[in-house]
Short mmCIF file of C-alpha atoms in Angstrom, two decimals:
data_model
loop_
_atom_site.label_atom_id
_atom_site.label_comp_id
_atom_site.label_asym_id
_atom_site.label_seq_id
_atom_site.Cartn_x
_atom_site.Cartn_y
_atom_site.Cartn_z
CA UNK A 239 -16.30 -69.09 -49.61
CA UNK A 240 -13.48 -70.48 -50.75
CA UNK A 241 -9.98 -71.04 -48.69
CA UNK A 242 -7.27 -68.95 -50.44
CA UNK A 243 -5.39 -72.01 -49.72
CA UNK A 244 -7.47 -74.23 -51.76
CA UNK A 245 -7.09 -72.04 -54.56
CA UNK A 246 -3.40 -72.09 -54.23
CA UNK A 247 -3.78 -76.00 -54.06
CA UNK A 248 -5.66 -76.15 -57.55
CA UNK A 249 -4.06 -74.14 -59.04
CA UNK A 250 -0.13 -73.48 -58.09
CA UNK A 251 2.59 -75.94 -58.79
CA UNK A 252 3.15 -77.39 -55.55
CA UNK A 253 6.78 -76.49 -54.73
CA UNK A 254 6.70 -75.09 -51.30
CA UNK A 255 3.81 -73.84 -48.52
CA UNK A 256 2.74 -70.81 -48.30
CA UNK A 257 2.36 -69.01 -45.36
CA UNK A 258 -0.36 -66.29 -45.78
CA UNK A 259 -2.01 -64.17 -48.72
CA UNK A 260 -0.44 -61.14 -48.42
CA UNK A 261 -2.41 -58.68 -49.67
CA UNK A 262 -0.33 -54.69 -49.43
CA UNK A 263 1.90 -53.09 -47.43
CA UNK A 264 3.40 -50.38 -46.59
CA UNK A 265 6.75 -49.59 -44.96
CA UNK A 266 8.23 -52.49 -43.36
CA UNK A 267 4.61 -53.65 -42.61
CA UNK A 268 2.45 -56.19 -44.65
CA UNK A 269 -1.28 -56.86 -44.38
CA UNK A 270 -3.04 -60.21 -45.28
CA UNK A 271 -6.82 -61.06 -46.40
CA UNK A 272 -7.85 -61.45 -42.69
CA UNK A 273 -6.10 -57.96 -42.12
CA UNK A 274 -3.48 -58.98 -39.79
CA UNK A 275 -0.59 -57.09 -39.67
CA UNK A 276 2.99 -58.54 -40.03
CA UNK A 277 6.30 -56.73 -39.19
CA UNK A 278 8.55 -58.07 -42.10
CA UNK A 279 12.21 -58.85 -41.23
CA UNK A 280 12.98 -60.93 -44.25
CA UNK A 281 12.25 -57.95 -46.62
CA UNK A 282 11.29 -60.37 -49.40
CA UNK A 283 14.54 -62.08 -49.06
CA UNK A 284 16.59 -59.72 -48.88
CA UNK A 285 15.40 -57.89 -51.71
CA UNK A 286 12.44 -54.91 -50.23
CA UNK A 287 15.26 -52.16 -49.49
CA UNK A 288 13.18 -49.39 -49.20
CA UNK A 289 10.08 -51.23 -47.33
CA UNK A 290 6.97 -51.90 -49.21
CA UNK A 291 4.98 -49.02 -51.57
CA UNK A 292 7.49 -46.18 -50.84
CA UNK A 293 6.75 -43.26 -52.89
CA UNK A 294 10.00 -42.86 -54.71
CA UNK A 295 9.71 -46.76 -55.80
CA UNK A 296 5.73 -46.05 -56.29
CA UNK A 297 6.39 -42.60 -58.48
CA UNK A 298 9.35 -44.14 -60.68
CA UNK A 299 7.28 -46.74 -62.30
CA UNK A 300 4.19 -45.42 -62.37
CA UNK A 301 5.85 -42.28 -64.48
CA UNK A 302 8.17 -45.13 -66.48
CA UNK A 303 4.64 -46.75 -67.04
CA UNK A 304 3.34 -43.96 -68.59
CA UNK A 305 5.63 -43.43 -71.19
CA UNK A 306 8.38 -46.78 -72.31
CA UNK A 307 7.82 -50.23 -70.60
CA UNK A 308 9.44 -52.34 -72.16
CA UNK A 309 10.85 -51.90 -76.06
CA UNK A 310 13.57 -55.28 -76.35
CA UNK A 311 17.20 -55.87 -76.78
CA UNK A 312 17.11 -53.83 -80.09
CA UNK A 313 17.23 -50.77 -78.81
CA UNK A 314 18.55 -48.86 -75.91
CA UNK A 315 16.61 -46.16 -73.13
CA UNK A 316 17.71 -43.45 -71.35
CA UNK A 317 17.12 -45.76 -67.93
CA UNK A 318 19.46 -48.38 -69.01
CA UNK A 319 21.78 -46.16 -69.55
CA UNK A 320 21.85 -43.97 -66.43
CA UNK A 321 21.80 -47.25 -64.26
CA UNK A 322 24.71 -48.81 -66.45
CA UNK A 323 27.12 -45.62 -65.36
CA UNK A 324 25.63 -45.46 -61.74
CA UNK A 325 26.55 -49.41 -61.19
CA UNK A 326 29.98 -48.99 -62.88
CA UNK A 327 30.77 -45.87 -60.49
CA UNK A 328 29.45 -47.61 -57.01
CA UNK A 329 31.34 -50.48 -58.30
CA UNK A 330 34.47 -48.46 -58.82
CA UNK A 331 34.98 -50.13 -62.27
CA UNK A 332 36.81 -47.31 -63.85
CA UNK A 333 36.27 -46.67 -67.54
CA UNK A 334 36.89 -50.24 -68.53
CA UNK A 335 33.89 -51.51 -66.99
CA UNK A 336 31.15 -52.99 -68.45
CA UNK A 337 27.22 -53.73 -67.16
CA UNK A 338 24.88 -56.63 -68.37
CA UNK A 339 21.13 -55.89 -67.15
CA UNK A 340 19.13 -59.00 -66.50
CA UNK A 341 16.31 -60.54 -64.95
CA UNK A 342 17.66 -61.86 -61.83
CA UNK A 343 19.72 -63.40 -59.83
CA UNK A 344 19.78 -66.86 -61.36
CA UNK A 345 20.40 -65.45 -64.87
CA UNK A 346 23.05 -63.07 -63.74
CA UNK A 347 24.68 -66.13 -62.41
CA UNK A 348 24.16 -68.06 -65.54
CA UNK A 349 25.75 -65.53 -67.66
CA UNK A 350 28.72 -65.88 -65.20
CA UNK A 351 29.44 -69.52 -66.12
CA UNK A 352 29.25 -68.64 -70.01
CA UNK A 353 31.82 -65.39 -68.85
CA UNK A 354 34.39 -67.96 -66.78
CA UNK A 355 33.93 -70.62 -70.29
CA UNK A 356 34.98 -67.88 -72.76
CA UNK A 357 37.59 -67.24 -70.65
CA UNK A 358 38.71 -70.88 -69.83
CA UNK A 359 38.13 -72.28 -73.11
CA UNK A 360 40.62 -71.09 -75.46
CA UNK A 361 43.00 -72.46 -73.16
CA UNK A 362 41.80 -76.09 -72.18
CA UNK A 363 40.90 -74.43 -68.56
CA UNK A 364 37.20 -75.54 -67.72
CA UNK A 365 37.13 -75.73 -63.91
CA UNK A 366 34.60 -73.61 -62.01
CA UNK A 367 35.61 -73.51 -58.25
CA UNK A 368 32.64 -73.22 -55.70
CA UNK A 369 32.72 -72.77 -52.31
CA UNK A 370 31.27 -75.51 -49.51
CA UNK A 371 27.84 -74.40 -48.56
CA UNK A 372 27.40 -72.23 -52.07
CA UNK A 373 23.85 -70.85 -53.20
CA UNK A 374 24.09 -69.81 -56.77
CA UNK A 375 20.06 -70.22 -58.05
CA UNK A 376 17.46 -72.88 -59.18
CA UNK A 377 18.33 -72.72 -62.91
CA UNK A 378 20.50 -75.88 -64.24
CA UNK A 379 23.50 -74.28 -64.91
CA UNK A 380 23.01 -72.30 -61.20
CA UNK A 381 22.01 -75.55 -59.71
CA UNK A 382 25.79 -77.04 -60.96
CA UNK A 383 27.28 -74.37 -58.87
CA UNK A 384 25.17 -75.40 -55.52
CA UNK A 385 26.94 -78.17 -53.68
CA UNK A 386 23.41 -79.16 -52.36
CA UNK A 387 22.81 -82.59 -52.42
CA UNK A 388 18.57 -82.00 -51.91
CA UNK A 389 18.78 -78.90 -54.68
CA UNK A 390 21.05 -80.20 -57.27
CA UNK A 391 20.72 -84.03 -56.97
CA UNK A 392 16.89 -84.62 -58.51
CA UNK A 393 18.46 -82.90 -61.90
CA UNK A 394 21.97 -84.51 -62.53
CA UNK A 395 23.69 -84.27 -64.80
CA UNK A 396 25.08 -81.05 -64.15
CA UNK A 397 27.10 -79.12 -65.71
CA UNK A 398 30.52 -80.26 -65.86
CA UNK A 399 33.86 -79.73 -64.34
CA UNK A 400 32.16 -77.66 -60.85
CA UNK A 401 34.33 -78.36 -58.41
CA UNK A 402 33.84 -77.48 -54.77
CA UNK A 403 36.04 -76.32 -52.41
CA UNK A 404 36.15 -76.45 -48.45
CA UNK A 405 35.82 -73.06 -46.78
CA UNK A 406 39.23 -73.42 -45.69
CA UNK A 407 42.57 -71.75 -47.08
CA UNK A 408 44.54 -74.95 -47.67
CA UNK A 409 41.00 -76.08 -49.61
CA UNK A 410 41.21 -73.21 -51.62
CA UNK A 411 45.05 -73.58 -52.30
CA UNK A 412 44.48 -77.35 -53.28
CA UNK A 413 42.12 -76.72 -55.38
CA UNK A 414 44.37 -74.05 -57.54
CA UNK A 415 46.82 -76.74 -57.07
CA UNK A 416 45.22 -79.16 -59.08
CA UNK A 417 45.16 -76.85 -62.45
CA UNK A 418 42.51 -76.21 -65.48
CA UNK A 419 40.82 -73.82 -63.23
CA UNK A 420 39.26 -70.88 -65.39
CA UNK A 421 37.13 -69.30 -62.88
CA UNK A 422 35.97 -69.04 -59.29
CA UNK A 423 32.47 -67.76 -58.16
CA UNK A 424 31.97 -67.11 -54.47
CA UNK A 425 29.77 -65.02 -52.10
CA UNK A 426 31.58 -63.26 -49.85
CA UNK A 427 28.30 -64.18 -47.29
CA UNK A 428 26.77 -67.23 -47.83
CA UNK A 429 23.11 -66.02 -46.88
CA UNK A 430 21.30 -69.07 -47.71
CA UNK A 431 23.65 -71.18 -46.39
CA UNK A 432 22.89 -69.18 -43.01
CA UNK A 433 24.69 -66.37 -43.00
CA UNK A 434 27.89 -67.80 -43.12
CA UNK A 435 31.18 -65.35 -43.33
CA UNK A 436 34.36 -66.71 -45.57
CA UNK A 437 37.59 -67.33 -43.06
CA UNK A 438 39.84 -64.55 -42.94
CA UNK A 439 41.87 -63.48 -45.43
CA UNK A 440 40.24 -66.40 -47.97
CA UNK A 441 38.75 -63.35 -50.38
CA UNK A 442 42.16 -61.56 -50.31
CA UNK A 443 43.98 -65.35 -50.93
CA UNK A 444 41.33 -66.08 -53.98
CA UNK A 445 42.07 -63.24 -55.38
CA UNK A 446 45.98 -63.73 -55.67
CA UNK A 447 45.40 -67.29 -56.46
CA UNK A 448 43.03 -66.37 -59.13
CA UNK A 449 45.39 -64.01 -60.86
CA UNK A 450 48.55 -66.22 -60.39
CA UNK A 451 46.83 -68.91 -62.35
CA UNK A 452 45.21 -66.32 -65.18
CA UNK A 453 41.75 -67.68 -63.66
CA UNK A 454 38.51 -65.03 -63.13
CA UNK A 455 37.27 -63.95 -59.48
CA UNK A 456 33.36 -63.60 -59.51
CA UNK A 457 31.69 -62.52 -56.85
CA UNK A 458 28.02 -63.16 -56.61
CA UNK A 459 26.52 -60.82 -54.35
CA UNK A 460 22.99 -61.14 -55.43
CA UNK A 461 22.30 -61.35 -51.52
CA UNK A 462 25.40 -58.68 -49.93
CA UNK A 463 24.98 -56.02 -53.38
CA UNK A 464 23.36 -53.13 -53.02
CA UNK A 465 24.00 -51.74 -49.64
CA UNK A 466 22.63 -54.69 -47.84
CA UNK A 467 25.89 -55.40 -45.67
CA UNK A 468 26.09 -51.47 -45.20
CA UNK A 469 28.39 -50.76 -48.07
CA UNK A 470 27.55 -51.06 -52.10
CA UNK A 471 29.07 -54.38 -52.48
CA UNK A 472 30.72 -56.62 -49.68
CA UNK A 473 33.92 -56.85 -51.55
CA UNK A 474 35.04 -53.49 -51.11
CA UNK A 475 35.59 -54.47 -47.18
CA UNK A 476 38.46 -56.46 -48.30
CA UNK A 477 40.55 -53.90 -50.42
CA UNK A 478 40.19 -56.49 -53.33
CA UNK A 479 38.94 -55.75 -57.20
CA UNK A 480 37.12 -58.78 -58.72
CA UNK A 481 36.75 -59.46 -62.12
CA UNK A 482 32.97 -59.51 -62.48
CA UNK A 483 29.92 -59.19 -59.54
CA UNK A 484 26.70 -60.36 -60.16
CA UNK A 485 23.46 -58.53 -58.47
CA UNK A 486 19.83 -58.84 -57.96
CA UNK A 487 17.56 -58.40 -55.21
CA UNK A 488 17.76 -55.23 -53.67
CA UNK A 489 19.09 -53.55 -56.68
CA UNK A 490 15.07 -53.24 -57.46
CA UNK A 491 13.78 -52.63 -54.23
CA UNK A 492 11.20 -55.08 -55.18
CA UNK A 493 11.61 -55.14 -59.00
CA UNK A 494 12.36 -58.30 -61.04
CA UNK A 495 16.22 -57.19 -62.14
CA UNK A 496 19.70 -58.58 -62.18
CA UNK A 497 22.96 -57.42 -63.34
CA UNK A 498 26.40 -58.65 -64.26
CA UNK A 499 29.26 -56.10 -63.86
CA UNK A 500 33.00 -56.42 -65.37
CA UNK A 501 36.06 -55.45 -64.50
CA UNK A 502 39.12 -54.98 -66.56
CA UNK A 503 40.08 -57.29 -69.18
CA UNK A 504 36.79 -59.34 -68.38
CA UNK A 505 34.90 -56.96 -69.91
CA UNK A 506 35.92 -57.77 -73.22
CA UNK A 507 34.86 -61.10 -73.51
CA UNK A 508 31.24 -61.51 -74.43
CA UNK A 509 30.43 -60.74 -78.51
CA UNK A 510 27.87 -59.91 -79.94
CA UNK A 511 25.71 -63.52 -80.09
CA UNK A 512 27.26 -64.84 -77.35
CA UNK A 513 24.48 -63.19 -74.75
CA UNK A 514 21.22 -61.43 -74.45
CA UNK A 515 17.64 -61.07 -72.81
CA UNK A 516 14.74 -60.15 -73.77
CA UNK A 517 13.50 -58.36 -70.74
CA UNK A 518 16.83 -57.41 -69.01
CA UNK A 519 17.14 -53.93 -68.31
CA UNK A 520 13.71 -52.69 -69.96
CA UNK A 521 12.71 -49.01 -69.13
CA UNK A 522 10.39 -49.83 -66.25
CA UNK A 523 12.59 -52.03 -64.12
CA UNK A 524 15.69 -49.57 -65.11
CA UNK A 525 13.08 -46.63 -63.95
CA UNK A 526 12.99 -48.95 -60.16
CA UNK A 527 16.67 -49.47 -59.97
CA UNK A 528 17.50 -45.67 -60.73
CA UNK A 529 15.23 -44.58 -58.12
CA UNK A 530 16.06 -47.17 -55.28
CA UNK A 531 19.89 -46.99 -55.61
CA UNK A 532 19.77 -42.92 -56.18
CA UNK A 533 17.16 -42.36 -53.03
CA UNK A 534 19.74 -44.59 -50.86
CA UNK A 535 22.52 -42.94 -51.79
CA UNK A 536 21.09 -39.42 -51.65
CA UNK A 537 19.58 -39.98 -48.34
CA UNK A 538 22.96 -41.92 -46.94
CA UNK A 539 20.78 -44.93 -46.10
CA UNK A 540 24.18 -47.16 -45.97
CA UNK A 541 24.99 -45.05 -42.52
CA UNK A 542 21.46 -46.50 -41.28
CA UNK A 543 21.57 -49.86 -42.55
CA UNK A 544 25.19 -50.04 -40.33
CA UNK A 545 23.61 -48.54 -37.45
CA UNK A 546 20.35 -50.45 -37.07
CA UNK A 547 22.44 -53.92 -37.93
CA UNK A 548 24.22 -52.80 -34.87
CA UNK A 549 21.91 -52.22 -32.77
CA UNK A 550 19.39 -55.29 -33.88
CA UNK A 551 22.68 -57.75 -33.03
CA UNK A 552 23.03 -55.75 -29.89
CA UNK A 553 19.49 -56.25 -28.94
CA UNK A 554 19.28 -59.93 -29.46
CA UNK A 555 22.40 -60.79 -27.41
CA UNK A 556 20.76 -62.33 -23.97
CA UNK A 557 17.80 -63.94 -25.73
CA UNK A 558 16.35 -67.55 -25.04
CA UNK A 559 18.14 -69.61 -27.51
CA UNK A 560 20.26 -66.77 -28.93
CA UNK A 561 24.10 -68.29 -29.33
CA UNK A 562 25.14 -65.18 -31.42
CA UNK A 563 25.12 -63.44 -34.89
CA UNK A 564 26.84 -63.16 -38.15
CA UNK A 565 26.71 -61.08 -41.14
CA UNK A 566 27.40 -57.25 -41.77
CA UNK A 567 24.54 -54.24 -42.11
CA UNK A 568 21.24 -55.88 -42.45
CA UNK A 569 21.93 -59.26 -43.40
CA UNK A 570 22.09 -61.13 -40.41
CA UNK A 571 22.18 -64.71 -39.21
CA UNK A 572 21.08 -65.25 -35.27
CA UNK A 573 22.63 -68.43 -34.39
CA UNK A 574 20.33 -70.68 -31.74
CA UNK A 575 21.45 -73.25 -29.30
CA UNK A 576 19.32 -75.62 -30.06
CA UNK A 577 17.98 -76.91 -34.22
CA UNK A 578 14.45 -75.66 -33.31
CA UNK A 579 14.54 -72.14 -36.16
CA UNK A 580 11.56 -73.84 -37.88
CA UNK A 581 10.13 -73.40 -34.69
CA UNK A 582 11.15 -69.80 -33.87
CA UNK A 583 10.27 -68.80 -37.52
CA UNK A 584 6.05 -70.38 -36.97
CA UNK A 585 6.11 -68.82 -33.51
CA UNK A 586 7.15 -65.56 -34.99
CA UNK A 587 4.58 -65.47 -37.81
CA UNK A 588 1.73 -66.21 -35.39
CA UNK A 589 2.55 -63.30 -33.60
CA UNK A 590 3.27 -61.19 -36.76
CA UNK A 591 6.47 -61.38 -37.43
CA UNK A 592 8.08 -62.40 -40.41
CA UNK A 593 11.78 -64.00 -40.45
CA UNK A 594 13.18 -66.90 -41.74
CA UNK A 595 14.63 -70.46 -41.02
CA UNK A 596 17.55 -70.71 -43.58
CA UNK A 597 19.07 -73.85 -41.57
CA UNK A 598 18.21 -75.83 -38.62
CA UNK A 599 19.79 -73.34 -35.96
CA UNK A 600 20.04 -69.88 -37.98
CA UNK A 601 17.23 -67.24 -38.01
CA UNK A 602 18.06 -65.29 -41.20
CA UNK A 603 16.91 -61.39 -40.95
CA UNK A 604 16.47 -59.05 -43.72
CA UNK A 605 15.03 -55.82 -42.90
CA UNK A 606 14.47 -52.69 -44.84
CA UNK A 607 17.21 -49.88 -45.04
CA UNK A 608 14.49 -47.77 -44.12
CA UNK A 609 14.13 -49.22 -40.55
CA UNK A 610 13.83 -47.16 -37.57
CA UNK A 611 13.76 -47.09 -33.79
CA UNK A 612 9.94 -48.03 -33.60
CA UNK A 613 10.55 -50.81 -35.88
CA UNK A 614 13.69 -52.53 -34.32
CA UNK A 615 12.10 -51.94 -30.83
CA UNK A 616 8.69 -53.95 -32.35
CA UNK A 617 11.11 -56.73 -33.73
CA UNK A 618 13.06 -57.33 -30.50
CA UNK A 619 9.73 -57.81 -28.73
CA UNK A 620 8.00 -59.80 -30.96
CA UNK A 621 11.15 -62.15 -31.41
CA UNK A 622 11.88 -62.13 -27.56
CA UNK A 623 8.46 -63.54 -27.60
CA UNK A 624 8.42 -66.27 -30.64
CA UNK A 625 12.18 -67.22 -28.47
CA UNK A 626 10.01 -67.61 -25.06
CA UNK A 627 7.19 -69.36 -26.62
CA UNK A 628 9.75 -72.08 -28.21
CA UNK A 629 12.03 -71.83 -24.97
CA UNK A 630 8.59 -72.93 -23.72
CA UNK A 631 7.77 -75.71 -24.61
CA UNK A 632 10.91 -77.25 -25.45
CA UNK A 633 12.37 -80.50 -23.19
CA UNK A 634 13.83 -79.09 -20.03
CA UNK A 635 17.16 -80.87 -21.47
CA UNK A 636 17.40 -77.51 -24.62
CA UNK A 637 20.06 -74.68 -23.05
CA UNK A 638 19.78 -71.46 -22.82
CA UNK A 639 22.18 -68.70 -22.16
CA UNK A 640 22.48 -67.22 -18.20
#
């Protein structure tokens, strides 16, 4: 019989391992062809909200499937619609907002540089600020907008006139400084980058500084959208109104969609010509969306998602190798003492448990918002164990808290 792994060998674009063939799940458990069972923490990347085959997800687009799937840019559905208003209201856009459905994350970002050039051109401005430590997606104009040297470099040129700033507030304020700036696009988490929260006050300070010098604030919170940091979109902890958010991930619960959302005077500037997709916003992934964002919000899954981040940074304080957390809700970054989360992540999955290793000393988790007692209990043990295994066999030299 052939190795699964040999057919992924043949036959795959080699671009990365892969660590098992997963083959269903259900809840926040996943099953692969040897029928092991895997408690997943990463939840897809952030993205599997409501766990895997939950029935509201299941019945959605199985009834969407049945009827409309997909009928192009030409025309409009009922689906689209409905999750147009819905995003503009948990956004708090007011009338004047406006809702661009796309693919994913990448292209919601990509339609964020065209939105910061149609506002920067007509004036000479074409700077795109960037933060240090930025993720922004794999596509070329998304690559220009990721300050990472092993991501971006293999493709230069990039797209012009990115500049990146240091997470600090005197970066930020140099950079304005300087002039010709027509946009900045920032997460207000940098999951990728491990977790990482902005200083204080530098959302609140990019905000002014973006509206004293006529420049757009874009937030992309493909990663912190959708309830993931325990409200609808990060930004709202900071009392601030941005000029356009981009989303993706768990806005599907597991369904290829992104979104770009406007805000005032922003939402004026694409024409028709200027932008489209294809496959953005079709009736079955508008079907997904509707059903994931109205069975959280119906069900007050935001009060759960706070809770159980609570109580899963709670639980790992004391650990082997545990130096601390970051993040808000369910996106959270464990910080280790030592550069051994490679480690911790391959000890995990061998004992069923999936997590991941965003950066040498960060253990990125990413649970459903469906997550329970029985579940974060099953997670602290199995991680307590990966921690011991690593703690282990590491040189006597590695600390460890008291």
């Amino acid at each position: 019989m052939t190795d699964w792994n040999d057919d992924a060998a043949r036959d795959l674009m080699s671009l990365g391992g892969r660590l098992a063939l997963l083959t269903h799940g259900e809840g926040s458990w996943v099953w692969d062809a040897d029928e092991k069972r895997y408690l997943d923490f990463l939840g897809g990347i952030a993205v599997n909200c409501l766990g895997h085959a939950h029935p509201v997800f299941v019945e959605a687009v199985s009834k969407q499937a049945a009827t409309l799937t997909h009928v192009s840019n030409y025309f409009a559905s009922p689906g689209q619609l409905e999750l147009a208003s819905r995003l503009k209201r948990l956004a708090g856009t007011g009338e004047s907002g406006r809702v661009f459905l796309a693919n994913s994350g990448t292209e919601a970002n990509e339609m964020a540089i065209k939105l910061a050039r149609l506002h920067g051109n007509p004036t000479g401005r074409t700077k795109i600020l960037v933060v240090e430590g930025a993720f922004h997606g794999r596509t070329m104009g998304t690559l220009s907008l990721t300050p990472k040297a092993k991501y971006r470099d293999p493709f230069l040129p990039a797209v012009p006139d990115v500049i990146t700033v240091p997470r600090t507030l005197e970066g930020l304020e140099a950079a304005f400084a300087a002039g010709g700036v027509a946009a900045m696009i920032v997460e207000p988490i940098q999951g990728e980058a491990g977790v990482v929260e902005l200083p204080e006050g530098f959302l609140a300070r990019a905000r002014e500084l973006t509206a004293q010098h006529d420049a757009l604030l874009i937030l992309d919170e493909v990663q912190t959208g959708s309830g993931r940091t325990g409200i609808w979109f990060a930004f709202q902890r900071f009392g601030i109104t941005p000029d356009a958010v981009t989303l993706a991930k768990s806005i599907g619960a597991g369904f290829p969609l992104g979104a770009l959302i406007t805000f005032g005077a922003a939402s004026d500037l694409f024409y028709p010509g200027t932008h489209n997709s294809t496959f953005g916003g079709n009736p079955l992934a508008s079907a997904a969306a509707n059903a994931t964002l109205g069975y959280i919000e119906e069900n007050d899954l935001l009060a759960n998602v706070n809770a159980r981040g609570g109580q899963l940074r709670e639980g790992v304080e004391g650990l082997p190798l545990v130096a601390g957390t970051r993040g808000e809700g369910l996106l959270i970054g464990i910080l280790l003492t030592e550069p051994v989360a490679a480690e911790v992540r391959a000890a995990a999955h061998e004992r069923g448990l999936i997590i991941n290793a965003p950066t040498d000393d960060v253990i990125r988790i990413a649970p459903a918002y469906t997550i329970g007692d029985a579940e974060v209990a099953e997670f602290l043990t199995l991680f307590a164990a990966a921690l011991d295994a690593v703690a282990a066999s590491a040189p006597e030299t590695m600390e460890t808290p008291a």
